Short mmCIF file of C-alpha atoms and ligand atoms in Angstrom, two decimals:
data_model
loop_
_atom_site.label_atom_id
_atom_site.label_comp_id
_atom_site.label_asym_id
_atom_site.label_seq_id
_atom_site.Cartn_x
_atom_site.Cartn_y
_atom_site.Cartn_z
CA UNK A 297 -8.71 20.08 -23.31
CA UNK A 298 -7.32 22.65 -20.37
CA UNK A 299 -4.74 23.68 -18.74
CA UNK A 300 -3.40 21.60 -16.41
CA UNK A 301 -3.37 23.94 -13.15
CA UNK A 302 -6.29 22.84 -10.93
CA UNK A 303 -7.33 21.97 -7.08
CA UNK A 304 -8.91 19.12 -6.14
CA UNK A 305 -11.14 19.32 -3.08
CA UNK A 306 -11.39 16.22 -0.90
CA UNK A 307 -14.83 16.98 0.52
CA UNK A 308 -14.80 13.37 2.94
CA UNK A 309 -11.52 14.89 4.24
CA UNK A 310 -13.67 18.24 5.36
CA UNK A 311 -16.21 16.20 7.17
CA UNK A 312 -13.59 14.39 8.47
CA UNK A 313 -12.29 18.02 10.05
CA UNK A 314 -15.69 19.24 11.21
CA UNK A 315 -16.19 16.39 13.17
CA UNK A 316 -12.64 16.53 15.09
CA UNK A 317 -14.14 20.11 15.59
CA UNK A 318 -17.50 18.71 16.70
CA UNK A 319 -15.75 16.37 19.05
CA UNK A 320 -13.70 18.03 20.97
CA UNK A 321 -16.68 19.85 22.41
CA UNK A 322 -19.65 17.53 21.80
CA UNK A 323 -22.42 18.98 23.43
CA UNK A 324 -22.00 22.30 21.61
CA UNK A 325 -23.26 23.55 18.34
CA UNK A 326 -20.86 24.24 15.66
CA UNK A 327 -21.06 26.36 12.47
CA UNK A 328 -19.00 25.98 9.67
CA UNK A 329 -17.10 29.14 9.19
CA UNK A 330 -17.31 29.04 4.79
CA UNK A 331 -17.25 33.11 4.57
CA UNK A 332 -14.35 34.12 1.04
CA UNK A 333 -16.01 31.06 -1.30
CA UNK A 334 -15.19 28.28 1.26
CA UNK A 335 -11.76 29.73 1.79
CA UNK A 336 -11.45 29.16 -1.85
CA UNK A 337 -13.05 25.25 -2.01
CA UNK A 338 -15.92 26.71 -3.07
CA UNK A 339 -19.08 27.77 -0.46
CA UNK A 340 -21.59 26.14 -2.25
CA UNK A 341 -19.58 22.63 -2.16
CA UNK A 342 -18.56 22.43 0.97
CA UNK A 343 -22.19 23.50 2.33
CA UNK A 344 -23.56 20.48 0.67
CA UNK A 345 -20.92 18.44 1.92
CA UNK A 346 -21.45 19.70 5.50
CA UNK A 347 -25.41 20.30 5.28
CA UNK A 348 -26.48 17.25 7.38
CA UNK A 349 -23.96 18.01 9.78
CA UNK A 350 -23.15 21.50 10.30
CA UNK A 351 -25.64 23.66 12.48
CA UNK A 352 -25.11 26.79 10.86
CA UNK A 353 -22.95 27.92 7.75
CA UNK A 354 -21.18 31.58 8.47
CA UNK A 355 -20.31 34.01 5.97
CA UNK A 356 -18.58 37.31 5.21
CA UNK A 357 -21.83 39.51 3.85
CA UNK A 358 -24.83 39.25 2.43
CA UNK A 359 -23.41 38.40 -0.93
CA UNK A 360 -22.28 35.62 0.04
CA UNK A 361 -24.88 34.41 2.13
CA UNK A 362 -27.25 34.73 -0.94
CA UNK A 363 -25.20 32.69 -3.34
CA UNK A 364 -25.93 29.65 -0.03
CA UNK A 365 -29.83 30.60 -0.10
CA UNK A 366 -30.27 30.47 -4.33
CA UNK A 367 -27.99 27.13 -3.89
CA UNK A 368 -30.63 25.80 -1.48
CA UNK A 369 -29.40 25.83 1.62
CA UNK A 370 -31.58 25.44 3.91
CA UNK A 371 -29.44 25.43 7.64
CA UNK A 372 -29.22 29.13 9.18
CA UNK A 373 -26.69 31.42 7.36
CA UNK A 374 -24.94 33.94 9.82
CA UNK A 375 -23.26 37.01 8.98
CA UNK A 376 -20.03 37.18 10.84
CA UNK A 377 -19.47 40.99 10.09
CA UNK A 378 -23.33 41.63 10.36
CA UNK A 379 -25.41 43.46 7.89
CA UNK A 380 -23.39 46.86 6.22
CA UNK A 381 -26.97 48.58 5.18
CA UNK A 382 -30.28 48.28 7.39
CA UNK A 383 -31.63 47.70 4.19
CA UNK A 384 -30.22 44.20 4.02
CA UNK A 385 -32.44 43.33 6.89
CA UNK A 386 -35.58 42.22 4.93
CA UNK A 387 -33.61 39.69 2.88
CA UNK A 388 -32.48 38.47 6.26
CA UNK A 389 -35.37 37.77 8.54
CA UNK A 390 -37.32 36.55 4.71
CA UNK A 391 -34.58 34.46 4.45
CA UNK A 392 -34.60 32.94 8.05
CA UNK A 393 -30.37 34.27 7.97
CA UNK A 394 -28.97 35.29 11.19
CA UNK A 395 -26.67 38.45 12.07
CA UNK A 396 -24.03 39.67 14.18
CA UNK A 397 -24.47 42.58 15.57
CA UNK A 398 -21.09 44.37 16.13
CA UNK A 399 -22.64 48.22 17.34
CA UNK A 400 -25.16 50.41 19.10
CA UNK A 401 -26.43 51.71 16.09
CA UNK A 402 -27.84 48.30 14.38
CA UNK A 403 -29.54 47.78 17.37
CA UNK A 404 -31.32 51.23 16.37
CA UNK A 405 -31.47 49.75 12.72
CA UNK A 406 -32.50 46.56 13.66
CA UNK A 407 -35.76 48.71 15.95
CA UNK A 408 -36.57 50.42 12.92
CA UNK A 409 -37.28 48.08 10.53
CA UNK A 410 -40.26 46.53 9.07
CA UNK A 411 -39.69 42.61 9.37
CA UNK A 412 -41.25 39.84 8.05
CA UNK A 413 -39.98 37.62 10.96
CA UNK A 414 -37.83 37.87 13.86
CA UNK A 415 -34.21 37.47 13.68
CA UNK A 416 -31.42 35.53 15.11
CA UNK A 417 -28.79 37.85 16.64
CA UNK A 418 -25.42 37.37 17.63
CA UNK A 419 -24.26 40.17 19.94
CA UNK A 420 -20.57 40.85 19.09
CA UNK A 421 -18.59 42.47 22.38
CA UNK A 422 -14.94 43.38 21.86
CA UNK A 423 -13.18 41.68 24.34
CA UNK A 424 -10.02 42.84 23.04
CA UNK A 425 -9.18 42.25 19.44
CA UNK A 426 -10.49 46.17 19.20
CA UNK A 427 -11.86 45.47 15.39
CA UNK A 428 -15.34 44.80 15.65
CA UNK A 429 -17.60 44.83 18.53
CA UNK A 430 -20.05 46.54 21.56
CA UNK A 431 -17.64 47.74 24.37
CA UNK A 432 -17.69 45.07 27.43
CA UNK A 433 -18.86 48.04 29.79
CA UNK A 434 -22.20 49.01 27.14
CA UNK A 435 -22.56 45.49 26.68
CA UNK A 436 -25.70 44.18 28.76
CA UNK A 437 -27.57 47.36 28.26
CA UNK A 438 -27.42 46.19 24.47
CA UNK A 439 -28.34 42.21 25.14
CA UNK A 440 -31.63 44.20 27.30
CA UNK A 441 -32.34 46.33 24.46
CA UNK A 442 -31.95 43.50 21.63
CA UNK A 443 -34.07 40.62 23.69
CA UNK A 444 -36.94 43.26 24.29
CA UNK A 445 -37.00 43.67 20.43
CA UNK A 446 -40.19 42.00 18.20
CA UNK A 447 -38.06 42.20 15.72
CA UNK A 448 -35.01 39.42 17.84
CA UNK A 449 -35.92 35.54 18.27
CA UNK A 450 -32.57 34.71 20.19
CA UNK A 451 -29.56 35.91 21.21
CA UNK A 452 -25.50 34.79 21.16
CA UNK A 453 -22.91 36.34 22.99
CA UNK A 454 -20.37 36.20 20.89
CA UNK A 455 -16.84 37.33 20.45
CA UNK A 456 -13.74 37.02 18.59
CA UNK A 457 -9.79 36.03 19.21
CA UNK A 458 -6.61 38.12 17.94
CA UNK A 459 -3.87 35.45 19.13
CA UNK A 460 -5.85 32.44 19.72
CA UNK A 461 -3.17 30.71 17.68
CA UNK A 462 -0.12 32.14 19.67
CA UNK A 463 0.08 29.01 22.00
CA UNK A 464 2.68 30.84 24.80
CA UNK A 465 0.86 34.49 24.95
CA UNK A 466 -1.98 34.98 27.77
CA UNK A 467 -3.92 37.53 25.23
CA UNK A 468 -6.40 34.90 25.16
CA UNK A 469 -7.10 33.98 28.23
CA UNK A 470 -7.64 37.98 29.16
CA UNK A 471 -9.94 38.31 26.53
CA UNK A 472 -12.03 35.12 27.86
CA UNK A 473 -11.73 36.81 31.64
CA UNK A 474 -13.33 40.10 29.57
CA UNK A 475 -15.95 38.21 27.98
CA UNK A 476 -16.73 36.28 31.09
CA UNK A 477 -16.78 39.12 33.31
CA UNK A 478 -19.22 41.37 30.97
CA UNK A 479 -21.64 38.19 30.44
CA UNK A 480 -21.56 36.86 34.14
CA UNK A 481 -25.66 38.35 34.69
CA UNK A 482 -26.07 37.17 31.24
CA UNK A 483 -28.10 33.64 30.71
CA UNK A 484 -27.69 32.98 26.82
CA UNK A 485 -25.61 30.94 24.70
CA UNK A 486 -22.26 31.94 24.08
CA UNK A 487 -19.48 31.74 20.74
CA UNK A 488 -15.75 32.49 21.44
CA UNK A 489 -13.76 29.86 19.58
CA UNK A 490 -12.18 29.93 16.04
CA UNK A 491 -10.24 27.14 14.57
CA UNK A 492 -7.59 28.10 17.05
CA UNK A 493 -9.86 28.28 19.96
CA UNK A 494 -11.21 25.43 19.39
CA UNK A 495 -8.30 23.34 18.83
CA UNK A 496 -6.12 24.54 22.04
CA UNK A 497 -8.17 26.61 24.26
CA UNK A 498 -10.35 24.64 26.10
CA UNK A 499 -12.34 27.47 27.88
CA UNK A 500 -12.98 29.18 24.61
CA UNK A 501 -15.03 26.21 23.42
CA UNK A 502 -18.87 27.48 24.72
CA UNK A 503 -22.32 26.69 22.96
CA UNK A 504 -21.46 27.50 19.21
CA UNK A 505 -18.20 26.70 17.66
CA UNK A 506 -17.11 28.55 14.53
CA UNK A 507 -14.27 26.46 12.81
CA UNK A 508 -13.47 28.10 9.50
CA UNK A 509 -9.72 27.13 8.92
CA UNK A 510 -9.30 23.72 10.57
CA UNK A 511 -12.31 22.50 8.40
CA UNK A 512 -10.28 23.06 5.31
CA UNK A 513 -6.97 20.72 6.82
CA UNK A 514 -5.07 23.41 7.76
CA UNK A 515 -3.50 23.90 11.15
CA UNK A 516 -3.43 27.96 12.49
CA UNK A 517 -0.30 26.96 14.53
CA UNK A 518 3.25 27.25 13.71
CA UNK A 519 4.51 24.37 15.47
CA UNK A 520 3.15 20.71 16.21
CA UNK A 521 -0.22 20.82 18.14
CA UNK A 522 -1.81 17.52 19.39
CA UNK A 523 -5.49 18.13 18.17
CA UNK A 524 -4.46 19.93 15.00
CA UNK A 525 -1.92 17.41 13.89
CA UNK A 526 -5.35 15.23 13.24
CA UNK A 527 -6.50 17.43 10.19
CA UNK A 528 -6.73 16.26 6.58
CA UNK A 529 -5.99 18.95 3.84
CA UNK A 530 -8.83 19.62 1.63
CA UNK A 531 -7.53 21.26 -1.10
CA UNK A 532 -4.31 19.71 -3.50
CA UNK A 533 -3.25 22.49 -5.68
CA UNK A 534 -1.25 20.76 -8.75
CA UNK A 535 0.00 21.49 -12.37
CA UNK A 536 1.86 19.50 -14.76
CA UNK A 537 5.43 20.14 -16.38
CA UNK A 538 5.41 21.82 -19.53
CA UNK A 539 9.25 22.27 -20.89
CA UNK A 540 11.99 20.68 -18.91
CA UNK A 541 16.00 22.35 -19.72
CA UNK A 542 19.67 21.65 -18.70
CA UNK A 543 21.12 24.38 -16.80
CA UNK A 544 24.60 24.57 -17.52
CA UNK A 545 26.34 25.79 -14.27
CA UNK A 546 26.72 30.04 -14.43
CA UNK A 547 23.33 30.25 -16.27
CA UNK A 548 20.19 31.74 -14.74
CA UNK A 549 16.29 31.22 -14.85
CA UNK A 550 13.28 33.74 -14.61
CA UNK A 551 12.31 36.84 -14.31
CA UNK A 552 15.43 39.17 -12.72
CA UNK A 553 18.10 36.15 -12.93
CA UNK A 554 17.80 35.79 -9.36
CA UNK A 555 18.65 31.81 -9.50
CA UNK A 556 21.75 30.38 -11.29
CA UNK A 557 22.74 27.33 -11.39
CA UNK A 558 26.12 26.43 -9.10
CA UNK A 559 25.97 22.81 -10.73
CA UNK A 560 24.59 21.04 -14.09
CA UNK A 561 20.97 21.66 -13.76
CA UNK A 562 17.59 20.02 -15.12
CA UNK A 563 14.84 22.60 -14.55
CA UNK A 564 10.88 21.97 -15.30
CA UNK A 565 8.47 24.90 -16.56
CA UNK A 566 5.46 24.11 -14.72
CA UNK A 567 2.22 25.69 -15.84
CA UNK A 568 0.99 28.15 -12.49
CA UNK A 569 2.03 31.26 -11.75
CA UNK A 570 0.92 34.18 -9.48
CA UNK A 571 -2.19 35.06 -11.65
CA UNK A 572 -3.53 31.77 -10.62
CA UNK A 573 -3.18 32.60 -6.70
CA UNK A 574 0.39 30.88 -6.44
CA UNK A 575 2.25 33.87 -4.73
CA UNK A 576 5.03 35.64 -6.31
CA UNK A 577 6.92 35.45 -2.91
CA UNK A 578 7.56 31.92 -3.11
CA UNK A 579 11.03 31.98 -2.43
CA UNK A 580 13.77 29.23 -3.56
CA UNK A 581 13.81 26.41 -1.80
CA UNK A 582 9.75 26.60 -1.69
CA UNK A 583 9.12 22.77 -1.41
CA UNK A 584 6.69 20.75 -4.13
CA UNK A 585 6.13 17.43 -4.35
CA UNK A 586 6.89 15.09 -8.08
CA UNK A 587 6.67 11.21 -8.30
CA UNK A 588 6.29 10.90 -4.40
CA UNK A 589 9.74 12.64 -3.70
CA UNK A 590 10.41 16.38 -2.45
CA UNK A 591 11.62 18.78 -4.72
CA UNK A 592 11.90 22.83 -5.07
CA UNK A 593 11.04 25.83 -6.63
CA UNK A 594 13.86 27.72 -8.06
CA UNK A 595 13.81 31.76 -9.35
CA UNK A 596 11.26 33.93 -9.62
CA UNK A 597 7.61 32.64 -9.61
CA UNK A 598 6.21 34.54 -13.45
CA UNK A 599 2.37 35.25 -13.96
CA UNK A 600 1.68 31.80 -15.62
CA UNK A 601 4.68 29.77 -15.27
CA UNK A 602 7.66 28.92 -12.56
CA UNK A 603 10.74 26.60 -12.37
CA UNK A 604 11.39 23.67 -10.28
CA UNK A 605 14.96 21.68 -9.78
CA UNK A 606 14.27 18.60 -11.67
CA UNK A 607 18.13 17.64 -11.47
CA UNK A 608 17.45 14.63 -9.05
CA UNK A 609 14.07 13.34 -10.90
CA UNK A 610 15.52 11.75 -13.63
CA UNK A 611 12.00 10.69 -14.97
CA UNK A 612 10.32 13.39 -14.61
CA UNK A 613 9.37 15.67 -17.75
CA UNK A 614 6.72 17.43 -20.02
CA UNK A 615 3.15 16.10 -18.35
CA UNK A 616 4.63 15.02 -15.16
CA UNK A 617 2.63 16.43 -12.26
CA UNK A 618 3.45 18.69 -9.62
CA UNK A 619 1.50 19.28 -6.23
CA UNK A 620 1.84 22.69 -4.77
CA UNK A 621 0.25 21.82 -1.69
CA UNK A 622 -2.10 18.87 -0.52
CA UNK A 623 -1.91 16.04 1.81
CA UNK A 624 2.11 15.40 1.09
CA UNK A 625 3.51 19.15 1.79
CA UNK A 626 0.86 21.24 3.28
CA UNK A 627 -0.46 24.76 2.56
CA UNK A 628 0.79 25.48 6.14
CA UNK A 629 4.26 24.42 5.39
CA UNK A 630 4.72 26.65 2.03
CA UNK A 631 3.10 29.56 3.72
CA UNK A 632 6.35 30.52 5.49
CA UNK A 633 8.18 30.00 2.08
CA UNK A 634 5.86 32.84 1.08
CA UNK A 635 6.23 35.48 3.97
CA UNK A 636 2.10 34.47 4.52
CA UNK A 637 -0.25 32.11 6.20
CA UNK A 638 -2.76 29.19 5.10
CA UNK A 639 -5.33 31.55 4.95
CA UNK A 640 -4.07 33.68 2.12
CA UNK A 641 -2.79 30.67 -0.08
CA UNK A 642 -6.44 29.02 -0.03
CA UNK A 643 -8.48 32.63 -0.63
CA UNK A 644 -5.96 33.85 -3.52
CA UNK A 645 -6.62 30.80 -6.14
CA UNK A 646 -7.82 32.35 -8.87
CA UNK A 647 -10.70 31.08 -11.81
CA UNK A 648 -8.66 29.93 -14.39
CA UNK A 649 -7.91 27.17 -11.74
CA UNK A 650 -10.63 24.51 -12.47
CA UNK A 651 -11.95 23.01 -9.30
CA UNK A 652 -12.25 19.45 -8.76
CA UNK A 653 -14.28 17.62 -6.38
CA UNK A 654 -13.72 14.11 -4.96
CA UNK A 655 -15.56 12.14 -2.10
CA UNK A 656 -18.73 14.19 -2.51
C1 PLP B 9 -13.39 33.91 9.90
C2 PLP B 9 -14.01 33.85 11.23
C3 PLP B 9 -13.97 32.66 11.98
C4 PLP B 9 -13.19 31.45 11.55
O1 PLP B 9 -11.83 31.69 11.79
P1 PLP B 9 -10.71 30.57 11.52
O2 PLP B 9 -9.48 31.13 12.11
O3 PLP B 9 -10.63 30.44 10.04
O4 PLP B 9 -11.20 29.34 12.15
C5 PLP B 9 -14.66 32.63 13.18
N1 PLP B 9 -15.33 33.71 13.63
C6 PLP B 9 -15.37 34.87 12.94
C7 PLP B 9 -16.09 36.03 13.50
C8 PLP B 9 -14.71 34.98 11.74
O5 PLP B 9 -14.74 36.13 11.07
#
């Protein structure tokens, strides 16, 4: 006995993702980007699903990198955004995690402190995104300083794209030239691509790929792309009909009337809402699949419920279910519908949503 709202994670089709990751730059190393729970599919899942595979699971913060170590996990766990506190730095090297290192002053921090064993680092330069990251000009004085550290095993040059998934602008490409040009006296392995880079930019793909979209089915790209068109969505988000209604024509559904009904109307209550992580901004017209045909949300999207057109599903009613997105209309496709992107639909599922896995 639940409710009916739920995801179902098809963890064969993430394998299935890291390796068109893996292949498109074989010789490299490639760690699976599972920072924000797994994008929402859960960290700890898709870890163990990617654990004989994956070379390296990357995270948000410590947090999250802990909930990977009590799990058991035992490949290296970086920290994208690199430690907030030098006090986080015992668990680290005790833990065998690896950081990035986005500023001067964790160098200092990292000098400083007492550790058990020496850590991993990956040296973050800003190369032009101009969030995180050592300056190019101030970055080989801080590789120097880090390699002549007890406290540092290796080293990663690593840095970050704003537009890698904006096909027609040259942004990326300059911020390559940057990173090149800054690392060019440099002999250590290097990290530039993110799903995007690594799906369309071939010079971005280096020693260490870190896919964290793409592994989850999703493409970063608004239009068709040849290597991204090969994804599998991971994650169905469905529900189940609750109440169906005729609409007579002139009467309206939800919350502010904004839909009425210009012709004799069959409308479904489906249990999920926006406190489950389907977005309030779903607009009408926002596409769902029923019985293996297209249909559409219609008014305003409530906290536990919406409405969906069931005028041209004739068999559809109370228990039929509804996919939100999955493998027939894809979290990239709704997005738009939304006013957002893939991203945001996976991370803002909620926990009443119960979690299936399959394929495990
Ligand atoms: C989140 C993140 C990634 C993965 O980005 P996607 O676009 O999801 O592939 C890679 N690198 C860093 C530093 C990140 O923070």
């Amino acid at each position: 006995m639940s409710r009916a709202a739920k995801i179902t994670v098809d963890l064969d089709a993430i394998r299935h993702n890291f390796r068109l990751a893996r292949s498109l730059q074989p010789a490299a190393n490639a760690a699976a980007i599972i920072k924000a729970n797994g994008y929402g599919h859960g960290a700890v899942e898709v870890a163990k699903a990617l654990e004989s595979e994956a070379d390296a699971f990357g995270v948000a913060c410590i947090e999250e990198g802990v909930e990977l170590v009590e799990a058991g996990i035992s490949k290296p766990v970086l920290l994208l955004e690199g430690f907030f506190e030098a006090s986080e730095l015992e668990y680290i090297s005790d833990n065998g995690m690896w950081s990035a290192v986005h500023s001067l002053e964790q160098i200092d921090q990292i000098a400083a402190a007492q550790l058990s064993q020496p850590i991993n680092v990956w040296l973050k330069m800003d190369s032009g995104m101009h969030r995180l990251g050592v300056n190019p000009q101030d970055y080989q004085e801080a590789y120097k300083r880090l390699k002549a550290l007890d406290n540092v095993a290796d080293v990663i040059l690593m840095s970050h794209f704003s537009s890698a998934d904006e096909l027609d602008k040259s942004v990326t490409a300059e911020q390559i030239e940057v990173f090149n040009a800054a690392t060019a006296d440099i002999d250590a392995p290097a990290s530039l691509a993110n799903s995007a880079g690594t799906l369309a930019w071939e010079d971005a793909r280096r020693d260490w790929l870190r896919p964290g979209l793409m592994l989850y089915g999703a493409t970063p790209f608004p239009d068709a792309q040849d290597n991204a068109d090969k994804l599998i969505p991971a994650m169905t988000l469905t529900s189940e009909v609750i109440a169906v209604r005729d609409v007579p024509v002139g009467e309206s559904v939800g919350y502010a009337c904004t839909w009425t009904a210009d012709k004799p109307s069959r409308v479904g209550t489906v249990a999920l809402g926006y406190a489950d992580g389907y977005p309030r901004h779903a607009e009408t017209g926002t596409p769902v699949w029923i019985n293996g045909q297209r249909s559409r949300i219609i008014g305003r999207v409530s906290m536990d419920m919406l409405a969906i057109d069931l005028t041209d599903l004739p068999e559809a009613g109370v228990g039929t279910e509804v996919e939100f997105w999955g493998k027939h209309i894809t979290a990239a496709e709704v997005a738009p519908y939304c006013g957002t992107i893939p991203y945001t639909l996976f991370t803002g599922i909620t926990r009443r949503v119960h979690k299936h896995y399959i394929n495990r």
